[in-house]
PDB file of C-alpha atoms in Angstrom:
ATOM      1  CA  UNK A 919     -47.137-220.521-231.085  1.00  0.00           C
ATOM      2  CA  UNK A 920     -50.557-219.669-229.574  1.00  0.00           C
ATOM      3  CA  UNK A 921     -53.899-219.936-230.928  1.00  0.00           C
ATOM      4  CA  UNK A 922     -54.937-217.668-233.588  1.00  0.00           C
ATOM      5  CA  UNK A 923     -56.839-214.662-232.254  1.00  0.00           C
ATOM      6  CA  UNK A 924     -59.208-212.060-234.139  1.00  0.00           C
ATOM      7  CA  UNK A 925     -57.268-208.853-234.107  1.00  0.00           C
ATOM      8  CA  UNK A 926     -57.441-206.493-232.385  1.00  0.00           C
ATOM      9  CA  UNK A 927     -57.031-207.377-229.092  1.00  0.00           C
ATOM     10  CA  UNK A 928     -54.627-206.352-226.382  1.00  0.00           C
ATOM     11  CA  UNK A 929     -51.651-209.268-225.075  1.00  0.00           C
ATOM     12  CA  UNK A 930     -52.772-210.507-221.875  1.00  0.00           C
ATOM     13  CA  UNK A 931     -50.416-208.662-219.280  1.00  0.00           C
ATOM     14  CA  UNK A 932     -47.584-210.727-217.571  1.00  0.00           C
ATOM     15  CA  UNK A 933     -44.291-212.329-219.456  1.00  0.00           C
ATOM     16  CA  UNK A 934     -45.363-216.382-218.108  1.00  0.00           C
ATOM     17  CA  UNK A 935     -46.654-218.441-220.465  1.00  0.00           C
ATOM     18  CA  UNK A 936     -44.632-221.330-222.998  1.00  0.00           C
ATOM     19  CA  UNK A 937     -43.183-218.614-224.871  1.00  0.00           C
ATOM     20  CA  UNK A 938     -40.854-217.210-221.706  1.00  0.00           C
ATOM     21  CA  UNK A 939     -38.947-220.092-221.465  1.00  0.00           C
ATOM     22  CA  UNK A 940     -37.601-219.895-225.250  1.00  0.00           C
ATOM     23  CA  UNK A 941     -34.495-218.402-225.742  1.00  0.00           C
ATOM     24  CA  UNK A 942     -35.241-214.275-226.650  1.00  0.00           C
ATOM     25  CA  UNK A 943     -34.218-213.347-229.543  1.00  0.00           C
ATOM     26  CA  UNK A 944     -32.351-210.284-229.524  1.00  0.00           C
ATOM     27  CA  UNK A 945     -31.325-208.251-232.818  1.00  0.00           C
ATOM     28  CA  UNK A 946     -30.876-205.018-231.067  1.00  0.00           C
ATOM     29  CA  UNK A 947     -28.766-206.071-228.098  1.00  0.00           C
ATOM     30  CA  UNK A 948     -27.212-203.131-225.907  1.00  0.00           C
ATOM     31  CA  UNK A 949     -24.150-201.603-227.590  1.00  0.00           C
ATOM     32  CA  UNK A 950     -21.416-202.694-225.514  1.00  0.00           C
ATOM     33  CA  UNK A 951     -22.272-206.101-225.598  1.00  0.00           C
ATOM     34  CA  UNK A 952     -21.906-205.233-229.626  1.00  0.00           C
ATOM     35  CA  UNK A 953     -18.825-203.436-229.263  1.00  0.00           C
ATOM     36  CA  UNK A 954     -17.681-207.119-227.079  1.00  0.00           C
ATOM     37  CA  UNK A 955     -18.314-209.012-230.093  1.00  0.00           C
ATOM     38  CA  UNK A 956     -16.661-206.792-232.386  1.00  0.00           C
ATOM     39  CA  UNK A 957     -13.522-207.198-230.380  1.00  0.00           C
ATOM     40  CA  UNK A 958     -13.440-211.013-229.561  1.00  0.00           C
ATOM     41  CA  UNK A 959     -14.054-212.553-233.204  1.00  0.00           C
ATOM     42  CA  UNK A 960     -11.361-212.724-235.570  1.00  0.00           C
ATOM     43  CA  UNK A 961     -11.270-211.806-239.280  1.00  0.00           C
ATOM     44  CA  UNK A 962     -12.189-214.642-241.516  1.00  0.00           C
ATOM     45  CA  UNK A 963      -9.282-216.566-243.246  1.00  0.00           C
ATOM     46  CA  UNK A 964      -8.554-216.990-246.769  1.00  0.00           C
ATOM     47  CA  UNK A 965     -11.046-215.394-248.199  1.00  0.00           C
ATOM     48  CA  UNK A 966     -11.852-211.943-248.791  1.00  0.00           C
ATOM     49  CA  UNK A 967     -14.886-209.969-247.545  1.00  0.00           C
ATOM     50  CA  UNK A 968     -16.294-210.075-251.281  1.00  0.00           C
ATOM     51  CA  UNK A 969     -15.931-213.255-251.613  1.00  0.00           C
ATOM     52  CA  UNK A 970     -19.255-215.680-251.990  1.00  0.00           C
ATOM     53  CA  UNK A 971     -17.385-218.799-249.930  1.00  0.00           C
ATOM     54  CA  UNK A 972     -17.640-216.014-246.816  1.00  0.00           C
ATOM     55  CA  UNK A 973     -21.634-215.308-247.096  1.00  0.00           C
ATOM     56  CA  UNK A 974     -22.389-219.131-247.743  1.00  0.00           C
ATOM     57  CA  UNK A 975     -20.373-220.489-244.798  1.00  0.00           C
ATOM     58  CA  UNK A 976     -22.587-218.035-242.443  1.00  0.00           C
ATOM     59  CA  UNK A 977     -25.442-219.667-244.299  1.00  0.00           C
ATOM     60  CA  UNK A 978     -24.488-222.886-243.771  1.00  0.00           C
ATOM     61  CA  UNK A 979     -23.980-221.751-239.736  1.00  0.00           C
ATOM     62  CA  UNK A 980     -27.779-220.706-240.094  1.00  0.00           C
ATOM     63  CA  UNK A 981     -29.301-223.726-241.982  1.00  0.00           C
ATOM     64  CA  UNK A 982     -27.209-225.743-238.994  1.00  0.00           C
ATOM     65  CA  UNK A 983     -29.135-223.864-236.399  1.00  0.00           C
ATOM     66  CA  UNK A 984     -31.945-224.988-238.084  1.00  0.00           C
ATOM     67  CA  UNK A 985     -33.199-221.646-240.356  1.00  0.00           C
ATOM     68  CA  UNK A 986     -34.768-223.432-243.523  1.00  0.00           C
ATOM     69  CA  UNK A 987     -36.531-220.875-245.440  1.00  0.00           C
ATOM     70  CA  UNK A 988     -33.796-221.421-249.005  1.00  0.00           C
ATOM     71  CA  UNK A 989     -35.214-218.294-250.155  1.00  0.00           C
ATOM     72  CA  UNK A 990     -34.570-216.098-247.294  1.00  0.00           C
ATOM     73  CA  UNK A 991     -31.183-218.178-247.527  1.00  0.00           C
ATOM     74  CA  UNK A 992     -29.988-217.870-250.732  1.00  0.00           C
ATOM     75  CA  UNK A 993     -30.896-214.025-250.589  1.00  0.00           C
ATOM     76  CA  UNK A 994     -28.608-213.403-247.272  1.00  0.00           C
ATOM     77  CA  UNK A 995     -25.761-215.272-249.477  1.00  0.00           C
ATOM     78  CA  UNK A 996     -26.333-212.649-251.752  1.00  0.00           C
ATOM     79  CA  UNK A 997     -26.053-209.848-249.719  1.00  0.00           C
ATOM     80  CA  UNK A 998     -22.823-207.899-248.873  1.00  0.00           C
ATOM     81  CA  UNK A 999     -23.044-207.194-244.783  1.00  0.00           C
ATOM     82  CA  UNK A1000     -19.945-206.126-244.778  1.00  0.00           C
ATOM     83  CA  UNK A1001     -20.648-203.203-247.007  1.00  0.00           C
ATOM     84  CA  UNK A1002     -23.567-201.434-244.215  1.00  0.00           C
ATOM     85  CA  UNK A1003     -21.188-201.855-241.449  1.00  0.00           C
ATOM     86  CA  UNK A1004     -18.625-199.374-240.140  1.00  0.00           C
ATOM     87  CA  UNK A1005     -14.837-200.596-241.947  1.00  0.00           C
ATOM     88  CA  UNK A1006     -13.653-201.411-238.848  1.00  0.00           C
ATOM     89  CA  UNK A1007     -16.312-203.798-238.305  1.00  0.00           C
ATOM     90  CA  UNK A1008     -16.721-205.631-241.531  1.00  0.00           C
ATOM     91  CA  UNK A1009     -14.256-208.274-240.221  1.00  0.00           C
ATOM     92  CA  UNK A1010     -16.859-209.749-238.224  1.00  0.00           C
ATOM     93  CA  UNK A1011     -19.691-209.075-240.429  1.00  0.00           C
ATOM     94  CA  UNK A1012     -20.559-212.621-241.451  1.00  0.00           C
ATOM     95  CA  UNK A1013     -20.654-213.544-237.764  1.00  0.00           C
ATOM     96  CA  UNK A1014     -24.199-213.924-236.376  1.00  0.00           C
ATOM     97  CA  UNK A1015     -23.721-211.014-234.574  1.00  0.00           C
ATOM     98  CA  UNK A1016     -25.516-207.696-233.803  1.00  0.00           C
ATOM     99  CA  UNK A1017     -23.047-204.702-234.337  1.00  0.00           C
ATOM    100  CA  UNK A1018     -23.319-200.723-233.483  1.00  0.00           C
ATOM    101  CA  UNK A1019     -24.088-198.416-236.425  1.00  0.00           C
ATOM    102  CA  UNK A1020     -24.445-195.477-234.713  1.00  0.00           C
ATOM    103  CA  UNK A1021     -27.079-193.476-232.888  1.00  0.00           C
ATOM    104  CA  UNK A1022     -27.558-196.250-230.580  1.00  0.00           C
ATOM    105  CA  UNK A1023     -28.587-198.374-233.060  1.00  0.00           C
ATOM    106  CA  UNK A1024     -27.369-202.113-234.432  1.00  0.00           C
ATOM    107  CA  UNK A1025     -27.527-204.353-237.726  1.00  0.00           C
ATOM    108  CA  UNK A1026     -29.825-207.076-236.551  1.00  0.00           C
ATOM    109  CA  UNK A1027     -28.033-210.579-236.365  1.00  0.00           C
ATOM    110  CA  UNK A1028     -28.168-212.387-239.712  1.00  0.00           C
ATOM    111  CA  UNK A1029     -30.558-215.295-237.793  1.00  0.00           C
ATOM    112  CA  UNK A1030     -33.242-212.532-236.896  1.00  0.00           C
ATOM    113  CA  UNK A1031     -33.478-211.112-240.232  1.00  0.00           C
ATOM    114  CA  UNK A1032     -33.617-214.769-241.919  1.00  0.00           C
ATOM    115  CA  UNK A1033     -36.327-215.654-238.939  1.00  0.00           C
ATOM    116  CA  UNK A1034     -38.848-212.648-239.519  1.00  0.00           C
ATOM    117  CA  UNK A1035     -38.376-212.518-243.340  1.00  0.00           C
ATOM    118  CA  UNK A1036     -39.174-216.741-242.887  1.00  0.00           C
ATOM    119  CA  UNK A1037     -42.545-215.572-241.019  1.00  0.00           C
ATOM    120  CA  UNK A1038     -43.423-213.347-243.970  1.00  0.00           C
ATOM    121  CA  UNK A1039     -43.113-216.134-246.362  1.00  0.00           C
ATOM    122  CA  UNK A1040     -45.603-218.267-244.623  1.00  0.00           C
ATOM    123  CA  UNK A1041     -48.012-215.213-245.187  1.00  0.00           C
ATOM    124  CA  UNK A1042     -51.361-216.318-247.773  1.00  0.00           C
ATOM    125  CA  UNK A1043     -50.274-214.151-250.002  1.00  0.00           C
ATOM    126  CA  UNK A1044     -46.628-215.214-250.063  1.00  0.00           C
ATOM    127  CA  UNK A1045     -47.403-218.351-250.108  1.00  0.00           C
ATOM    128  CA  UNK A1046     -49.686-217.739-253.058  1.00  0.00           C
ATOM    129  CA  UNK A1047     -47.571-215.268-255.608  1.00  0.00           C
ATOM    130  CA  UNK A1048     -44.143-217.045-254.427  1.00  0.00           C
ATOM    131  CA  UNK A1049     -42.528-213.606-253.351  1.00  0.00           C
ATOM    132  CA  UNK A1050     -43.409-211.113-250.449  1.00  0.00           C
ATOM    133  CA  UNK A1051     -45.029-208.307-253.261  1.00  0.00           C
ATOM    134  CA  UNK A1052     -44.931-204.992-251.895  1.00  0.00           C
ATOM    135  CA  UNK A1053     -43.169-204.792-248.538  1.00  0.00           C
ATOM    136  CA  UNK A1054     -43.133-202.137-246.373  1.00  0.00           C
ATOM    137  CA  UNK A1055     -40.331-202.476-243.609  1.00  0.00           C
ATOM    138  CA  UNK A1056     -39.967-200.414-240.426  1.00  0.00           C
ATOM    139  CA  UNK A1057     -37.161-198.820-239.395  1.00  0.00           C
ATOM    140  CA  UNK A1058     -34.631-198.633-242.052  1.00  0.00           C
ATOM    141  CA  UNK A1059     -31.502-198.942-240.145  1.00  0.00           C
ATOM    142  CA  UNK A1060     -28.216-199.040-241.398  1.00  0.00           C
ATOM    143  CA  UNK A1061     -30.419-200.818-245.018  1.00  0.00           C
ATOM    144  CA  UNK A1062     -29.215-204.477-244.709  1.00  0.00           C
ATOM    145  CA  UNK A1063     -32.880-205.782-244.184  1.00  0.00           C
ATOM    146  CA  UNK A1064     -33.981-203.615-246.488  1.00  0.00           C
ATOM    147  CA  UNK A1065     -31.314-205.234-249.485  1.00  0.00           C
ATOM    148  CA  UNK A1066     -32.484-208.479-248.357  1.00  0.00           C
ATOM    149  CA  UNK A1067     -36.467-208.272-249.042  1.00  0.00           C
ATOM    150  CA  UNK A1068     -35.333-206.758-252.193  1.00  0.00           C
ATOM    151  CA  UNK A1069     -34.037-209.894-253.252  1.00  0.00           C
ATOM    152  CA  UNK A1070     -37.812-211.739-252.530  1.00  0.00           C
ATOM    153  CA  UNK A1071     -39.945-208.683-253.129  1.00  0.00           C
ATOM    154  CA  UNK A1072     -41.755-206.735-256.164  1.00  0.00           C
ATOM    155  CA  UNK A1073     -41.395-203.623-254.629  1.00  0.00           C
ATOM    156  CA  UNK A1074     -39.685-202.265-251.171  1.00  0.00           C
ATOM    157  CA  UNK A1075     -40.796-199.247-249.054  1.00  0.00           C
ATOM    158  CA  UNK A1076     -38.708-198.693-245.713  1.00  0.00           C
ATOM    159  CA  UNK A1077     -39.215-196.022-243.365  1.00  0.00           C
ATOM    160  CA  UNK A1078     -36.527-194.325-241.070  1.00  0.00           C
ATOM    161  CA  UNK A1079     -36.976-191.884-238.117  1.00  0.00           C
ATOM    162  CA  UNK A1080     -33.631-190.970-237.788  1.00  0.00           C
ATOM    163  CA  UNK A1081     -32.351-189.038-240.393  1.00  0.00           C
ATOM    164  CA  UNK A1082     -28.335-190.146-239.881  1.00  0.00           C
ATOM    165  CA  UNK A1083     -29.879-193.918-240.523  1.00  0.00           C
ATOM    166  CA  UNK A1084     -31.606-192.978-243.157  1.00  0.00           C
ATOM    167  CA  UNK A1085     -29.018-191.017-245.014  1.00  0.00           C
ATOM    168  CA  UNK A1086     -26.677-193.986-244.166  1.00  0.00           C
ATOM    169  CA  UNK A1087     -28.907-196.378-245.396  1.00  0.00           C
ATOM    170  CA  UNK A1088     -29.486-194.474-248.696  1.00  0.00           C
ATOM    171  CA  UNK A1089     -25.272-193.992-249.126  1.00  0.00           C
ATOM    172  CA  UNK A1090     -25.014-198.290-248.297  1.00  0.00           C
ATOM    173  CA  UNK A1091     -27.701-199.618-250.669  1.00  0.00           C
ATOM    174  CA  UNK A1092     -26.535-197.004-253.408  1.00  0.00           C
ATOM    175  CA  UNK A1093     -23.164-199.684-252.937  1.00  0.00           C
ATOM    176  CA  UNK A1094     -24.794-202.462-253.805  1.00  0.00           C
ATOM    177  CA  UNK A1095     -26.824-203.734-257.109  1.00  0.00           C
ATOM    178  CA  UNK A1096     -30.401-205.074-256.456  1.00  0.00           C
ATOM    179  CA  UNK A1097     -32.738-205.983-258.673  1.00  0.00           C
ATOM    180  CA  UNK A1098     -35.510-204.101-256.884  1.00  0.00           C
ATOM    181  CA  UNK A1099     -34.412-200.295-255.231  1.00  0.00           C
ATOM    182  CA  UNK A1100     -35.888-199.738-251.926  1.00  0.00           C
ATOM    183  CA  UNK A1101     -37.687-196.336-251.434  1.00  0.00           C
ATOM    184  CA  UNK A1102     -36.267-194.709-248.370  1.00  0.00           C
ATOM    185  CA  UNK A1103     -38.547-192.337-246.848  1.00  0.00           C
ATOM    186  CA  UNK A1104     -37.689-190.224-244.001  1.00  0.00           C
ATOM    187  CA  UNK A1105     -40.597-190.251-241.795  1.00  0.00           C
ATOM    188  CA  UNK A1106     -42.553-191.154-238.782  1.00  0.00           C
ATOM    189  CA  UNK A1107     -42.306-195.040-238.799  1.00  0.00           C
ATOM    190  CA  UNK A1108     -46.210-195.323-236.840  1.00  0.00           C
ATOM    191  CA  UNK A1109     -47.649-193.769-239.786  1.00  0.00           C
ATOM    192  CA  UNK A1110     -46.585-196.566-242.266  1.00  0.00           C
ATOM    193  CA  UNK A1111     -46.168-195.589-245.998  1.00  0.00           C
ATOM    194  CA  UNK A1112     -48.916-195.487-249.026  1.00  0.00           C
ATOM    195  CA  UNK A1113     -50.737-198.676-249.075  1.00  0.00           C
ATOM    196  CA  UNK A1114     -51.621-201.293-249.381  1.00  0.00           C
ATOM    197  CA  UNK A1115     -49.005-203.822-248.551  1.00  0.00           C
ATOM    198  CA  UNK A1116     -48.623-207.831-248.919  1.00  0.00           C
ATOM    199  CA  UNK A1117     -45.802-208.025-245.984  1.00  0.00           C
ATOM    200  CA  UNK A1118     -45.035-205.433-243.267  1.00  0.00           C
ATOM    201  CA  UNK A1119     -42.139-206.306-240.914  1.00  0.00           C
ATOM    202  CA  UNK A1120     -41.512-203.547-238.626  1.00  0.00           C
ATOM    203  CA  UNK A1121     -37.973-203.505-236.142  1.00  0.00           C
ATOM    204  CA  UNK A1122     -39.071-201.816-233.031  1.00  0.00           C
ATOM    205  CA  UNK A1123     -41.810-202.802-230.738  1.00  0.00           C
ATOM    206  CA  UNK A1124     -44.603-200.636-228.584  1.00  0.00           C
ATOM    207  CA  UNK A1125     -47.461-201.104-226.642  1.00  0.00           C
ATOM    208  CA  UNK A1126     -49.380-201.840-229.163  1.00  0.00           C
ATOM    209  CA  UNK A1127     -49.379-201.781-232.969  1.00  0.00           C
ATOM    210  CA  UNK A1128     -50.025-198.958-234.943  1.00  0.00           C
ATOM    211  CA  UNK A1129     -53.844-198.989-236.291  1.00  0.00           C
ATOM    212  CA  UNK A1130     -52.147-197.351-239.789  1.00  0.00           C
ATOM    213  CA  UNK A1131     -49.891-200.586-240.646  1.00  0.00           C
ATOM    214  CA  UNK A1132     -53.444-203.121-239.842  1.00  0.00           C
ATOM    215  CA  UNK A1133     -55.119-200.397-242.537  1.00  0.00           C
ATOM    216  CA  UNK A1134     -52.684-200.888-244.795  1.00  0.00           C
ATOM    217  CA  UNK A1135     -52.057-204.351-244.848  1.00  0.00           C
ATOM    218  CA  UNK A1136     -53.439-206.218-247.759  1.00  0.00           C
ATOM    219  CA  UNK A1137     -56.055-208.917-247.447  1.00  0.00           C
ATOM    220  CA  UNK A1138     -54.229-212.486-248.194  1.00  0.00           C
ATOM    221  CA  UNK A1139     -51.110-210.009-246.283  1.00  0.00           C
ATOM    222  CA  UNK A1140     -49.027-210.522-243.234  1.00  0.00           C
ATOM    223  CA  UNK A1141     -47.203-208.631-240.512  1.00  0.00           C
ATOM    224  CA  UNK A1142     -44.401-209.273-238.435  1.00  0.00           C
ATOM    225  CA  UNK A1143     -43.647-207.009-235.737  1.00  0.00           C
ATOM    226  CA  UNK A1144     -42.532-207.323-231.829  1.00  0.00           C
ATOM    227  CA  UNK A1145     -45.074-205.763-229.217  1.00  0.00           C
ATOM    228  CA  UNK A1146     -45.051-205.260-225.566  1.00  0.00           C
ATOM    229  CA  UNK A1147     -46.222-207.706-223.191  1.00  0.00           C
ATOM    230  CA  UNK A1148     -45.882-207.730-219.491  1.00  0.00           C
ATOM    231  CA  UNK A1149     -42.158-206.446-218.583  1.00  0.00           C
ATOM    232  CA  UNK A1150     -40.561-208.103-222.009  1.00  0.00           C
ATOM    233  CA  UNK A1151     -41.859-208.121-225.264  1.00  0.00           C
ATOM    234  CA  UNK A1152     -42.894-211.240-228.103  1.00  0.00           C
ATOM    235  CA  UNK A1153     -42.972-210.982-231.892  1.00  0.00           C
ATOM    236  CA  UNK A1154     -46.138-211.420-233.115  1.00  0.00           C
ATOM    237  CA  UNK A1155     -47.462-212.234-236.749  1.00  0.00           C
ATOM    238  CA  UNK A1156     -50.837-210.633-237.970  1.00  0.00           C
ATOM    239  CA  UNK A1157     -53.031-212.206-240.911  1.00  0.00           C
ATOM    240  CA  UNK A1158     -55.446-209.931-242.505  1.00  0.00           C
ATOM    241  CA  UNK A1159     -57.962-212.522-244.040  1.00  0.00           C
ATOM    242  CA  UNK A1160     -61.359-211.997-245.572  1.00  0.00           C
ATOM    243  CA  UNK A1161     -63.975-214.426-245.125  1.00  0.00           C
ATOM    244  CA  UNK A1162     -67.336-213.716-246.714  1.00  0.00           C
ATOM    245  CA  UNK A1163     -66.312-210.486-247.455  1.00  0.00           C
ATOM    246  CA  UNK A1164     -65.939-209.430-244.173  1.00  0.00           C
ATOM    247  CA  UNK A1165     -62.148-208.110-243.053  1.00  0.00           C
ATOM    248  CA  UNK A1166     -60.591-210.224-239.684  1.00  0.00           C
ATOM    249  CA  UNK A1167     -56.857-209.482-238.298  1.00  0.00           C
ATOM    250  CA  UNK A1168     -55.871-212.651-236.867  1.00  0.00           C
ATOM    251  CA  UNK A1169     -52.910-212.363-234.677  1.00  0.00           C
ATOM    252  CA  UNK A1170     -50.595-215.129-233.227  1.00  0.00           C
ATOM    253  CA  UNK A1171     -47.863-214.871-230.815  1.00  0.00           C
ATOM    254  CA  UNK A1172     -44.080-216.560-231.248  1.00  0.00           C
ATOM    255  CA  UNK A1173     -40.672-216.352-228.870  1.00  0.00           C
ATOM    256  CA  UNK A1174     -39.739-213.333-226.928  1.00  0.00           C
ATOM    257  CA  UNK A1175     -37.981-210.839-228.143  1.00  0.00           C
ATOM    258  CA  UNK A1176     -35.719-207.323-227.485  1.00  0.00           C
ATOM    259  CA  UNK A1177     -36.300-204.488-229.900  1.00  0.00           C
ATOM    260  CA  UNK A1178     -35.776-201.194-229.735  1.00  0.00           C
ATOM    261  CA  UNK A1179     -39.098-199.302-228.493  1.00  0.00           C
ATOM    262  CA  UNK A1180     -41.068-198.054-231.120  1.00  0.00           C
ATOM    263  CA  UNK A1181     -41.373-194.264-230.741  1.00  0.00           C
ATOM    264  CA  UNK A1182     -43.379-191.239-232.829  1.00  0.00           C
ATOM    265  CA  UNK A1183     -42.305-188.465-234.533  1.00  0.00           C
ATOM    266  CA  UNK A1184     -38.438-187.952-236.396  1.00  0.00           C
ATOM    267  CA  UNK A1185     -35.096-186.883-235.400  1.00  0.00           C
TER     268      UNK A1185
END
């Protein structure tokens, strides 16, 4: 992690640096290395997919690989994966695997969700309250993020630009019982959502971030998003904190990433 720096401000250009040399984490990785997965792991054994033994052993994989937010943990054992993939896919759901869900899109691995979701507990506010408050996420998907910050949020607003996703995501969570129901809107992802917000974590990355999601981030409130720099891109984590009255955006930078670009308008 770099030093903190008063947002905004644009990356410094070029992909050296300490962060290059991590490993990238990739939740959207290209569809046919996906579609590999899907046909190399096996079905788990003994268990069914509904079972609670299946979702702990993958969180026991991820508390291995050293993911230690129990929160973000215990919510992932709560959620059903296997019920926002395709059927023909749920065997490998509880592998820490990225999988197609159509319109060239993939469920994030398990291990990125649990990562960025970590990040947004470490916010001020988080940190303060105990839960991530009201959440506005990014690109809905297929909804499995969006089940998961329902478990550790007051109140969940995710935005889709694809309508298929976001008519997919609406059929998925309608499967599942939460104690908090996401509202899915249909829209423009750039533009955010009604504000203000205590955690933003957005799941495609651009040039630069949208000035709408900095406006309505909440003081004490964090963001996690990926963002261009040089040829690759790095997730970074935004702080809005008030000092004196006076508003600051202080912006760090963590590992490199691969995300889906972050594009205007709906489809």
């Amino acid at each position: 992690m770099t030093t903190a720096k008063r947002f905004p401000a644009s990356l410094p250009q070029g992909a050296g640096g300490a962060t290059a040399k991590r490993q990238v984490l990739m939740p959207q990785r290209h569809l046919r290395e996906a579609a590999a997965d899907a046909a190399r792991l096996v079905q788990p054994q003994g268990q069914g997919l509904d079972s609670a033994s299946v979702r702990q052993r993958m969180v026991a994989r991820l508390r291995a690989e050293g993911l230690n937010e129990e929160r973000v943990l215990e919510a992932l054992a709560q959620v059903p994966r296997h019920e926002f993939v395709d059927s023909a896919l749920a065997a490998q759901a509880y592998e820490d695997t990225a999988l197609p869900i159509g319109h060239g899109q993939t469920i994030s691995k398990p291990s990125v969700v649990a990562h960025m979701i970590g990040l947004l507990f470490k916010g001020r506010s988080a940190v303060a309250q105990g839960h991530l408050g009201r959440v506005l996420e990014i690109g809905t998907g297929c909804g499995y993020q969006a089940a998961v910050l329902a478990l550790l949020a007051r109140s969940v607003v995710s935005v889709e630009r694809v309508q298929g996703l976001h008519e997919r995501a609406r059929a998925n969570l309608g499967r599942v019982r939460l104690p908090v129901v996401p509202k899915l809107i249909w829209a423009d992802g750039r533009l955010g959502a009604h504000g203000p917000f205590d955690s933003i974590v957005a799941a495609a990355g651009g040039e630069d971030l949208p000035p709408a999601w900095l406006q309505q981030l909440a003081p004490g409130g964090r963001l996690v998003a990926p963002m261009s720099k040089g040829s690759g891109q790095v997730l970074v984590v935004v702080d809005h904190v008030v000092e004196r009255g006076v508003s600051q955006w202080l912006r760090t930078e963590h590992e490199a990433v691969l995300f889906v670009p972050l594009k205007s308008g709906v489809l």
